[in-house]
């Protein structure tokens, strides 16, 4: 095993020390900061898990389509089922912080755009965060692109208002939003209030006549029907299409006839083929469920329903939404806080009014990133990944090349658009929702698979072209 | 740094995808292996940690043997024998 240089261990210690110091000092100011610290340390755990397992949603179907490697699909399904299991406990106790999303085709369309973007960018929203922690400049550029695209997209109006269907505009006007939001100016505002909010909000338990906050509804409806069965179907499909052929070939080489038992062993072999990914999935699934418990517990302790109230009590009122709230999901989320810091920066420094749209002004706010719970989570996620990378001697600063910078910006753009249309990214719109038995998560996932397929087709053409140039002087048949 | 593919000797090639992120290293490795003859050696140089998992899994499922793996300071060198 490779020895970890002392310098790496020192830096890992510095990063951990920094987060400990932030926690201790902020607690010294007020006990309310425990709320932000909870986000911080869960973010740190996520970062460590993601880096350890090379856990990137982008690689799940991309690597399957591009190079026939199923490890990440397996890892994600393990994490989803385990998160679903811990969530079922949380749901059954009524402590869940989760709110299901509207279910309709918009989730699939958004998923396609997001899927294309994550293949182009070389990482999904969460993958880009953890890879930034590995010192990867391309991933940092992806995050910047996602952040700026989202913040701009949710505020775009003017000429784009002409693209809004009339029924959306009329429906949005009937939602009784405050004048400060100016709902008829902004494409996303009218898309949200005039279309998305009109779609059914449901979970698998409710579709089968059960209540989510009962043992039956949480474990049978949402977990078994909504998570375990679709995950098994997906894994079976992956085995039959990508893994079975090679497994059968290996057995036939031994001169044996393939039996059903061999297929079971092949299926299990696929599940455990990447120990690192499977272990990361296991810890991620448990940590995600635990975060819901912890955040809801803290809300009860402090007598609040949203972190906006805590920020107000602490005297930070800038950037609270018209309802006095800020983005405070209570679970793992990635993209909204990325849009928020851009929104805050552009409003604070350049005077651009971002509070006249639904996304910021009515729902999420644009609090100072230094006091934004979800931003604490993302920063700590990068830190956790950096610590893990340093301790495995995998940390390396990498400047983006021109080619990769272009892909990063284009990919980030597509992911930014996709995540706002779906109200979340690969984590918020897929991982969290599917694990909670929300069918819109699977609709987004289907779109992501389709988008990944399109992205891989393009990249196959692109790399083939470049390989042909490189091999031109050699004796290969091109 | 741009991708490089070079012949190092008879049946011995080198693919350098240092600086590239996913999915480039694994796709280039797959495409390079497809061009080689059985028994040829491909040295893949890359510095994207997650590609190490994907390249290992890809070789395992295709029967190509990774005869040597080196990792130093975030740089990986996999020596692969084409099956």
Coordinates of C-alpha atoms in Angstrom, one line a residue:
Chain A
X1 CA 0.0 0.0 0.0
X2 CA 1.2 3.5 -0.9
X3 CA 2.5 5.6 1.9
X4 CA 0.6 8.9 2.4
X5 CA 3.0 11.8 2.5
X6 CA 3.2 13.8 5.7
X7 CA 2.2 16.9 3.8
X8 CA -1.1 15.3 2.8
X9 CA -1.9 14.2 6.4
X10 CA -1.1 17.7 7.6
X11 CA -3.5 19.3 5.1
X12 CA -6.2 16.8 5.9
X13 CA -5.8 17.8 9.6
X14 CA -5.9 21.5 8.7
X15 CA -9.2 21.0 6.8
X16 CA -10.8 19.0 9.7
X17 CA -9.4 21.5 12.2
X18 CA -11.0 24.4 10.2
X19 CA -14.4 22.8 10.3
X20 CA -14.1 22.0 14.0
X21 CA -13.0 25.6 14.7
X22 CA -16.0 27.0 12.7
X23 CA -18.3 24.7 14.7
X24 CA -16.8 25.6 18.1
X25 CA -16.6 29.4 17.4
X26 CA -20.1 29.6 15.9
X27 CA -21.5 27.6 18.9
X28 CA -19.9 30.2 21.1
X29 CA -21.9 32.9 19.4
X30 CA -25.3 31.1 19.7
X31 CA -26.6 27.5 20.1
X32 CA -28.7 28.1 16.9
X33 CA -25.6 27.5 14.9
X34 CA -25.8 23.8 15.8
X35 CA -28.4 23.8 13.0
X36 CA -25.9 24.9 10.5
X37 CA -23.2 22.6 12.0
X38 CA -25.5 19.6 11.4
X39 CA -25.6 20.5 7.7
X40 CA -21.9 21.0 7.7
X41 CA -20.9 17.7 9.2
X42 CA -23.4 15.7 7.1
X43 CA -21.9 17.5 4.1
X44 CA -18.5 16.4 5.3
X45 CA -19.6 12.8 5.5
X46 CA -21.2 12.9 2.0
X47 CA -17.9 14.3 0.6
X48 CA -15.9 11.5 2.2
X49 CA -18.3 8.8 1.0
X50 CA -18.5 10.2 -2.6
X51 CA -14.7 10.5 -3.0
X52 CA -14.1 7.1 -1.4
X53 CA -16.6 5.3 -3.7
X54 CA -15.9 7.6 -6.7
X55 CA -19.6 8.1 -6.4
X56 CA -20.8 10.1 -9.4
X57 CA -24.3 9.7 -10.8
X58 CA -23.0 10.9 -14.2
X59 CA -20.9 7.8 -14.5
X60 CA -23.8 5.4 -13.7
X61 CA -25.4 5.2 -17.2
X62 CA -22.6 6.9 -19.0
X63 CA -20.1 4.2 -18.2
X64 CA -22.6 1.6 -18.8
X65 CA -23.4 2.9 -22.3
X66 CA -19.8 3.9 -23.1
X67 CA -17.7 1.1 -21.7
X68 CA -20.2 -1.5 -20.3
X69 CA -19.3 -0.9 -16.7
X70 CA -22.2 -1.3 -14.3
X71 CA -20.5 -0.5 -11.0
X72 CA -22.0 2.9 -10.5
X73 CA -25.6 1.9 -11.3
X74 CA -25.2 -0.8 -8.7
X75 CA -23.7 1.7 -6.2
X76 CA -26.5 4.2 -6.7
X77 CA -29.2 1.6 -6.4
X78 CA -27.6 0.2 -3.1
X79 CA -27.5 3.8 -1.7
X80 CA -31.1 4.5 -2.9
X81 CA -32.5 1.3 -1.3
X82 CA -30.7 1.9 1.9
X83 CA -31.7 5.6 2.0
X84 CA -35.2 4.4 1.2
X85 CA -35.0 2.0 4.2
X86 CA -33.8 4.6 6.7
X87 CA -36.3 7.1 5.2
X88 CA -39.1 4.6 5.8
X89 CA -38.3 4.7 9.5
X90 CA -38.3 8.5 9.4
X91 CA -41.5 8.6 7.5
X92 CA -43.3 6.1 9.7
X93 CA -42.4 8.2 12.8
X94 CA -43.7 11.3 11.1
X95 CA -40.3 13.0 11.4
X96 CA -39.6 13.3 7.7
X97 CA -38.5 16.7 6.3
X98 CA -39.3 15.6 2.7
X99 CA -42.0 17.2 0.5
X100 CA -42.9 15.3 -2.7
X101 CA -42.6 17.0 -6.0
X102 CA -45.2 17.5 -8.7
X103 CA -45.3 14.5 -11.0
X104 CA -45.5 15.0 -14.7
X105 CA -43.5 14.7 -17.9
X106 CA -41.6 17.9 -17.1
X107 CA -39.4 15.8 -14.8
X108 CA -38.4 13.5 -17.7
X109 CA -37.7 16.4 -20.1
X110 CA -35.6 18.1 -17.4
X111 CA -33.8 14.7 -16.8
X112 CA -32.9 14.5 -20.4
X113 CA -31.3 17.9 -20.4
X114 CA -29.6 17.2 -17.1
X115 CA -28.3 13.8 -18.4
X116 CA -26.8 15.3 -21.5
X117 CA -25.2 18.0 -19.4
X118 CA -23.6 15.6 -16.9
X119 CA -22.0 13.5 -19.6
X120 CA -20.6 16.6 -21.3
X121 CA -19.4 18.1 -18.0
X122 CA -17.8 14.8 -16.9
X123 CA -19.7 14.8 -13.6
X124 CA -23.1 15.3 -12.1
X125 CA -23.9 18.1 -9.7
X126 CA -22.7 16.2 -6.6
X127 CA -19.9 14.5 -8.5
X128 CA -18.5 17.9 -9.5
X129 CA -18.5 19.0 -5.9
X130 CA -16.5 16.0 -4.7
X131 CA -14.1 16.2 -7.6
X132 CA -13.5 19.9 -6.8
X133 CA -12.3 18.5 -3.4
X134 CA -9.8 16.4 -5.4
X135 CA -8.3 19.6 -6.8
X136 CA -10.0 19.3 -10.1
X137 CA -10.3 22.7 -11.8
X138 CA -12.7 21.4 -14.5
X139 CA -15.2 20.4 -11.8
X140 CA -15.0 23.8 -10.2
X141 CA -15.8 25.3 -13.6
X142 CA -18.8 23.0 -13.9
X143 CA -20.1 24.2 -10.5
X144 CA -19.6 27.8 -11.6
X145 CA -21.5 27.1 -14.8
X146 CA -24.4 25.3 -13.0
X147 CA -24.6 28.1 -10.5
X148 CA -24.6 31.0 -12.9
X149 CA -27.0 29.3 -15.3
X150 CA -29.5 28.5 -12.6
X151 CA -29.5 32.0 -11.1
X152 CA -29.9 33.6 -14.5
X153 CA -32.5 31.1 -15.7
X154 CA -34.9 31.6 -12.8
X155 CA -34.8 35.3 -13.3
X156 CA -35.1 35.5 -17.1
X157 CA -38.1 37.5 -18.3
X158 CA -38.5 40.2 -21.0
X159 CA -38.6 38.6 -24.4
X160 CA -38.8 35.1 -22.9
X161 CA -42.2 36.0 -21.5
X162 CA -43.5 35.7 -25.1
X163 CA -42.6 32.0 -25.0
X164 CA -45.0 31.4 -22.0
X165 CA -48.2 29.6 -23.1
X166 CA -51.3 31.7 -22.2
X167 CA -52.9 29.1 -19.9
X168 CA -49.7 29.1 -17.8
X169 CA -49.8 32.9 -17.5
X170 CA -53.5 32.9 -16.5
X171 CA -53.0 30.1 -14.0
X172 CA -50.0 31.7 -12.5
X173 CA -51.9 35.0 -12.0
X174 CA -54.6 33.1 -10.0
X175 CA -52.1 31.7 -7.4
X176 CA -52.3 34.9 -5.3
X177 CA -48.6 35.5 -5.1
X178 CA -47.5 38.9 -3.6
X179 CA -46.9 41.8 -6.0
X180 CA -43.2 41.8 -5.2
X181 CA -42.9 38.6 -7.1
X182 CA -44.4 40.0 -10.3
X183 CA -45.4 36.6 -11.5
X184 CA -46.2 37.5 -15.1
X185 CA -42.6 38.6 -15.7
X186 CA -40.4 35.6 -15.8
X187 CA -40.5 32.4 -17.8
X188 CA -39.7 30.1 -14.8
X189 CA -42.2 31.9 -12.6
X190 CA -45.0 31.2 -15.0
X191 CA -43.7 27.7 -15.6
X192 CA -43.8 27.0 -11.9
X193 CA -47.0 28.7 -10.8
X194 CA -48.9 28.1 -14.1
X195 CA -47.8 24.6 -14.9
X196 CA -45.7 22.7 -12.3
X197 CA -47.8 23.6 -9.3
X198 CA -50.9 22.3 -11.0
X199 CA -49.5 18.8 -11.4
X200 CA -50.4 16.0 -8.9
X201 CA -48.2 15.6 -5.8
X202 CA -48.2 12.0 -4.8
X203 CA -46.1 9.1 -3.5
X204 CA -46.3 5.4 -4.2
X205 CA -48.0 4.7 -0.8
X206 CA -50.8 7.1 -1.6
X207 CA -51.2 5.6 -5.1
X208 CA -51.9 2.3 -3.4
X209 CA -54.3 3.7 -0.9
X210 CA -51.9 3.9 2.1
X211 CA -50.7 6.8 4.2
X212 CA -47.0 7.7 4.1
X213 CA -46.7 8.3 7.8
X214 CA -47.8 4.7 8.7
X215 CA -45.6 1.6 8.9
X216 CA -47.5 0.0 6.0
X217 CA -47.4 3.1 3.8
X218 CA -43.7 3.8 4.5
X219 CA -42.3 0.3 4.3
X220 CA -44.7 -1.4 1.8
X221 CA -46.0 1.5 -0.3
X222 CA -43.0 3.8 -0.6
X223 CA -40.1 1.5 0.2
X224 CA -41.0 -1.9 -1.3
X225 CA -43.2 -0.8 -4.2
X226 CA -41.6 2.6 -4.8
X227 CA -37.9 1.8 -4.3
X228 CA -37.0 -1.9 -4.0
X229 CA -39.1 -3.3 -6.9
X230 CA -38.0 -0.6 -9.5
X231 CA -34.4 -0.8 -8.3
X232 CA -34.4 -4.6 -8.8
X233 CA -36.0 -4.3 -12.2
X234 CA -33.3 -1.8 -13.2
X235 CA -30.5 -4.0 -11.9
X236 CA -32.0 -7.0 -13.6
X237 CA -32.1 -5.1 -16.9
X238 CA -28.4 -4.1 -16.4
X239 CA -27.4 -7.7 -15.7
X240 CA -29.3 -9.1 -18.7
X241 CA -28.1 -6.5 -21.2
X242 CA -24.5 -5.8 -20.1
X243 CA -23.2 -8.3 -17.6
X244 CA -24.8 -11.7 -18.5
X245 CA -22.9 -12.1 -21.8
X246 CA -19.5 -11.9 -20.2
X247 CA -20.5 -14.0 -17.3
X248 CA -21.8 -16.8 -19.5
X249 CA -18.7 -16.6 -21.7
X250 CA -16.5 -17.1 -18.6
X251 CA -18.5 -20.2 -17.5
X252 CA -18.6 -21.7 -21.0
X253 CA -14.8 -21.3 -21.1
X254 CA -14.7 -23.7 -18.2
X255 CA -16.7 -26.3 -20.3
X256 CA -19.8 -26.1 -18.1
X257 CA -23.4 -25.5 -19.0
X258 CA -24.9 -22.3 -17.5
X259 CA -27.5 -22.9 -14.8
X260 CA -29.9 -20.6 -13.0
X261 CA -27.6 -20.7 -10.0
X262 CA -24.8 -19.3 -12.2
X263 CA -27.0 -16.4 -13.1
X264 CA -27.8 -15.7 -9.5
X265 CA -24.0 -15.8 -8.8
X266 CA -23.4 -13.5 -11.8
X267 CA -26.0 -11.1 -10.5
X268 CA -24.5 -11.1 -7.0
X269 CA -21.0 -10.7 -8.5
X270 CA -22.3 -7.6 -10.3
X271 CA -23.6 -6.2 -7.0
X272 CA -20.3 -6.7 -5.2
X273 CA -18.0 -6.0 -8.1
X274 CA -16.9 -2.6 -6.8
X275 CA -16.4 -2.9 -3.0
X276 CA -15.6 0.8 -2.7
X277 CA -18.7 2.0 -4.5
X278 CA -20.9 -0.5 -2.6
X279 CA -19.5 0.6 0.8
X280 CA -19.9 4.3 -0.1
X281 CA -23.5 3.6 -1.1
X282 CA -24.1 1.9 2.2
X283 CA -22.8 4.8 4.3
X284 CA -24.4 7.4 2.1
X285 CA -27.8 5.7 2.4
X286 CA -27.6 5.6 6.1
X287 CA -26.3 9.2 6.5
X288 CA -29.0 10.7 4.3
X289 CA -31.7 9.1 6.4
X290 CA -30.0 10.2 9.6
X291 CA -29.8 13.8 8.5
X292 CA -33.5 14.0 8.2
X293 CA -33.9 12.8 11.8
X294 CA -31.3 15.2 13.1
X295 CA -32.6 18.3 11.2
X296 CA -36.2 17.6 12.2
X297 CA -35.1 17.0 15.8
X298 CA -33.3 20.4 15.8
X299 CA -36.4 22.1 14.3
X300 CA -38.5 20.7 17.2
X301 CA -35.8 21.7 19.8
X302 CA -35.7 25.3 18.5
X303 CA -39.4 25.5 17.7
X304 CA -39.0 26.4 14.0
X305 CA -40.1 25.0 10.7
X306 CA -37.4 26.6 8.6
X307 CA -33.9 28.0 9.1
X308 CA -35.2 31.4 8.0
X309 CA -36.7 31.8 11.5
X310 CA -33.4 31.0 13.1
X311 CA -31.5 33.5 10.9
X312 CA -34.1 36.2 11.7
X313 CA -33.7 35.5 15.4
X314 CA -29.9 35.8 15.0
X315 CA -30.5 39.2 13.3
X316 CA -29.8 38.1 9.7
X317 CA -32.8 39.3 7.7
X318 CA -31.2 40.1 4.4
X319 CA -32.2 37.7 1.6
X320 CA -35.1 36.0 3.4
X321 CA -38.0 35.1 1.1
X322 CA -41.3 37.0 1.2
X323 CA -42.5 34.1 3.5
X324 CA -39.5 34.7 5.8
X325 CA -37.9 31.4 4.7
X326 CA -34.6 30.2 3.2
X327 CA -33.7 27.1 1.4
X328 CA -33.7 24.5 4.1
X329 CA -34.4 21.0 2.7
X330 CA -33.5 19.0 5.8
X331 CA -31.7 16.5 3.6
X332 CA -28.9 16.3 1.0
X333 CA -29.3 18.8 -1.8
X334 CA -26.9 20.4 -4.2
X335 CA -28.0 22.8 -6.8
X336 CA -30.4 25.3 -5.1
X337 CA -27.6 26.6 -2.8
X338 CA -25.3 26.9 -5.8
X339 CA -27.9 29.2 -7.4
X340 CA -28.3 31.1 -4.2
X341 CA -24.7 32.2 -3.7
X342 CA -24.7 33.6 -7.3
X343 CA -28.0 35.3 -6.6
X344 CA -26.7 36.8 -3.4
X345 CA -23.5 38.0 -5.0
X346 CA -25.1 39.5 -8.0
X347 CA -27.8 41.3 -6.0
X348 CA -25.5 42.4 -3.2
X349 CA -22.6 43.5 -5.4
X350 CA -24.1 44.4 -8.8
X351 CA -27.6 45.4 -7.6
X352 CA -29.5 43.0 -9.8
X353 CA -32.9 42.4 -8.2
X354 CA -33.3 38.6 -7.7
X355 CA -36.1 38.7 -5.2
X356 CA -38.8 39.3 -7.8
X357 CA -39.0 35.7 -8.8
X358 CA -40.6 32.7 -7.2
X359 CA -37.4 30.6 -6.9
X360 CA -35.6 33.2 -4.7
X361 CA -38.2 35.7 -3.7
X362 CA -41.0 33.4 -2.6
X363 CA -39.4 30.1 -1.8
X364 CA -35.6 29.9 -1.2
X365 CA -34.4 33.4 -0.5
X366 CA -30.8 34.5 -1.0
X367 CA -29.2 34.6 2.4
X368 CA -25.6 35.5 2.9
X369 CA -23.7 32.3 1.9
X370 CA -21.8 32.5 5.2
X371 CA -25.1 31.8 7.0
X372 CA -26.8 29.6 4.5
X373 CA -27.2 26.1 6.0
X374 CA -27.2 24.4 2.6
X375 CA -24.0 26.3 1.6
X376 CA -22.3 25.0 4.7
X377 CA -23.2 21.5 3.6
X378 CA -21.7 22.0 0.1
X379 CA -18.5 23.6 1.3
X380 CA -18.0 20.8 3.8
X381 CA -18.8 18.2 1.1
X382 CA -15.8 19.6 -0.8
X383 CA -13.7 19.6 2.4
X384 CA -14.7 16.0 3.2
X385 CA -13.8 14.9 -0.3
X386 CA -10.5 16.7 -0.1
X387 CA -9.6 15.0 3.2
X388 CA -10.4 11.6 1.7
X389 CA -8.4 12.4 -1.5
X390 CA -5.4 13.6 0.6
X391 CA -5.5 10.5 2.8
X392 CA -5.5 8.3 -0.3
X393 CA -2.8 10.4 -2.0
X394 CA -5.3 11.2 -4.8
X395 CA -5.4 15.0 -4.4
X396 CA -4.0 16.9 -7.3
X397 CA -4.5 20.4 -8.5
X398 CA -5.6 20.2 -12.2
X399 CA -6.0 23.3 -14.4
X400 CA -8.7 22.8 -17.0
X401 CA -7.5 22.6 -20.6
X402 CA -9.4 24.7 -23.2
X403 CA -11.2 21.7 -24.5
X404 CA -12.4 20.5 -21.1
X405 CA -13.3 24.0 -20.0
X406 CA -15.6 24.3 -23.0
X407 CA -17.2 21.0 -22.1
X408 CA -17.5 22.0 -18.5
X409 CA -19.3 25.2 -19.3
X410 CA -21.7 23.6 -21.8
X411 CA -22.4 20.7 -19.5
X412 CA -22.9 23.0 -16.5
X413 CA -25.3 25.0 -18.6
X414 CA -27.5 22.0 -19.5
X415 CA -27.4 20.8 -15.9
X416 CA -28.4 24.2 -14.6
X417 CA -31.4 24.4 -16.9
X418 CA -32.4 20.8 -16.2
X419 CA -32.1 21.2 -12.5
X420 CA -34.4 24.2 -12.4
X421 CA -37.0 22.6 -14.7
X422 CA -37.0 19.5 -12.4
X423 CA -36.7 21.5 -9.1
X424 CA -33.5 19.6 -8.3
X425 CA -30.5 17.7 -9.7
X426 CA -29.4 14.1 -9.6
X427 CA -29.5 14.3 -5.8
X428 CA -32.6 16.4 -5.1
X429 CA -34.7 15.4 -8.1
X430 CA -33.6 11.8 -8.4
X431 CA -31.8 10.2 -5.4
X432 CA -33.8 11.8 -2.6
X433 CA -37.2 11.6 -4.4
X434 CA -36.9 8.0 -5.5
X435 CA -35.7 6.9 -2.0
X436 CA -38.8 8.6 -0.6
X437 CA -41.2 6.8 -2.9
X438 CA -41.9 9.9 -5.0
X439 CA -42.6 8.8 -8.6
X440 CA -41.3 12.0 -10.0
X441 CA -37.8 10.9 -9.0
X442 CA -38.1 7.9 -11.3
X443 CA -39.4 10.1 -14.1
X444 CA -36.4 12.3 -13.8
X445 CA -34.2 9.2 -13.6
X446 CA -35.6 7.9 -16.9
X447 CA -34.8 11.2 -18.5
X448 CA -31.3 11.1 -17.1
X449 CA -30.8 7.7 -18.6
X450 CA -32.0 9.0 -22.0
X451 CA -29.8 12.1 -21.7
X452 CA -26.8 10.0 -20.8
X453 CA -27.4 7.8 -23.9
X454 CA -27.5 10.9 -26.1
X455 CA -24.4 12.3 -24.5
X456 CA -22.4 9.1 -24.9
X457 CA -23.4 8.8 -28.5
X458 CA -22.0 12.2 -29.1
X459 CA -18.8 11.5 -27.1
X460 CA -18.2 8.3 -29.0
X461 CA -18.2 10.2 -32.2
X462 CA -16.0 12.9 -30.7
X463 CA -13.4 10.6 -29.3
X464 CA -13.4 8.4 -32.4
X465 CA -12.5 11.5 -34.4
X466 CA -9.6 12.4 -32.1
X467 CA -8.3 8.9 -31.9
X468 CA -8.3 8.7 -35.7
X469 CA -6.1 11.8 -35.8
X470 CA -3.7 10.4 -33.2
X471 CA -3.4 7.0 -34.9
X472 CA -3.1 8.4 -38.4
X473 CA 0.6 7.7 -38.6
X474 CA 0.4 4.2 -37.1
X475 CA -0.4 0.9 -38.8
X476 CA -3.9 0.5 -37.5
X477 CA -7.0 0.0 -39.5
X478 CA -9.2 3.0 -38.8
Chain B
X1 CA -2.6 18.8 -22.1
X2 CA -4.0 17.0 -25.2
X3 CA -4.5 13.3 -25.5
X4 CA -1.5 11.4 -26.8
X5 CA -1.3 7.9 -28.3
X6 CA 2.2 6.6 -29.1
X7 CA 3.9 3.4 -30.2
X8 CA 6.7 2.6 -27.7
X9 CA 7.9 -0.6 -29.2
X10 CA 6.7 -3.7 -31.1
X11 CA 3.2 -4.4 -29.7
X12 CA 3.7 -1.8 -26.9
X13 CA 1.6 1.4 -26.9
X14 CA 1.1 4.3 -24.6
X15 CA -2.1 6.3 -24.1
X16 CA -1.6 9.5 -22.1
X17 CA -4.9 11.1 -21.0
X18 CA -3.4 13.1 -18.1
X19 CA -5.5 16.1 -17.3
X20 CA -8.7 14.6 -18.7
X21 CA -11.8 14.0 -16.6
X22 CA -14.5 11.4 -17.0
X23 CA -15.5 9.9 -19.3
X24 CA -12.5 10.7 -21.6
X25 CA -9.9 8.4 -20.0
X26 CA -12.1 5.3 -20.0
X27 CA -13.5 5.9 -23.5
X28 CA -10.1 6.5 -25.0
X29 CA -8.8 3.4 -23.3
X30 CA -11.6 1.4 -24.7
X31 CA -11.1 2.7 -28.2
X32 CA -7.3 2.2 -28.0
X33 CA -7.8 -1.4 -26.8
X34 CA -10.2 -2.1 -29.7
X35 CA -7.4 -1.2 -32.2
X36 CA -4.7 -3.5 -30.6
X37 CA -3.9 -7.1 -31.4
X38 CA -4.2 -9.9 -28.8
X39 CA -1.1 -9.9 -26.6
X40 CA -0.3 -6.2 -27.2
X41 CA 0.5 -4.0 -24.3
X42 CA -1.2 -0.7 -23.6
X43 CA 0.1 1.7 -21.0
X44 CA -2.6 4.1 -19.9
X45 CA -1.5 7.3 -18.0
X46 CA -4.2 9.3 -16.3
X47 CA -4.8 11.4 -13.3
X48 CA -8.6 11.2 -12.8
X49 CA -9.1 8.8 -9.8
X50 CA -12.6 7.7 -10.7
X51 CA -11.4 6.5 -14.1
X52 CA -9.2 3.9 -12.3
X53 CA -12.4 2.1 -11.1
X54 CA -14.0 2.3 -14.5
X55 CA -11.0 1.1 -16.4
X56 CA -10.4 -1.8 -13.9
X57 CA -14.0 -2.9 -14.2
X58 CA -14.0 -2.6 -18.0
X59 CA -10.8 -4.7 -18.3
X60 CA -12.3 -7.3 -15.9
X61 CA -15.4 -7.7 -17.9
X62 CA -13.7 -7.8 -21.3
X63 CA -11.0 -10.2 -20.1
X64 CA -8.1 -7.8 -20.6
X65 CA -5.5 -8.2 -17.9
X66 CA -4.1 -5.2 -16.0
X67 CA -0.6 -6.5 -15.5
X68 CA 0.7 -3.5 -13.5
X69 CA -0.8 -0.6 -11.6
X70 CA 1.2 2.3 -10.4
X71 CA -0.1 5.3 -8.6
X72 CA 2.0 8.2 -7.4
X73 CA 0.9 11.7 -6.3
X74 CA -2.5 11.4 -8.0
X75 CA -1.0 10.0 -11.3
X76 CA -2.0 6.5 -12.4
X77 CA -0.2 4.2 -14.8
X78 CA -2.1 1.0 -15.8
X79 CA -0.3 -1.5 -18.0
X80 CA -3.0 -3.6 -19.8
X81 CA -2.5 -6.7 -21.8
X82 CA -5.0 -7.1 -24.6
X83 CA -6.9 -10.5 -24.4

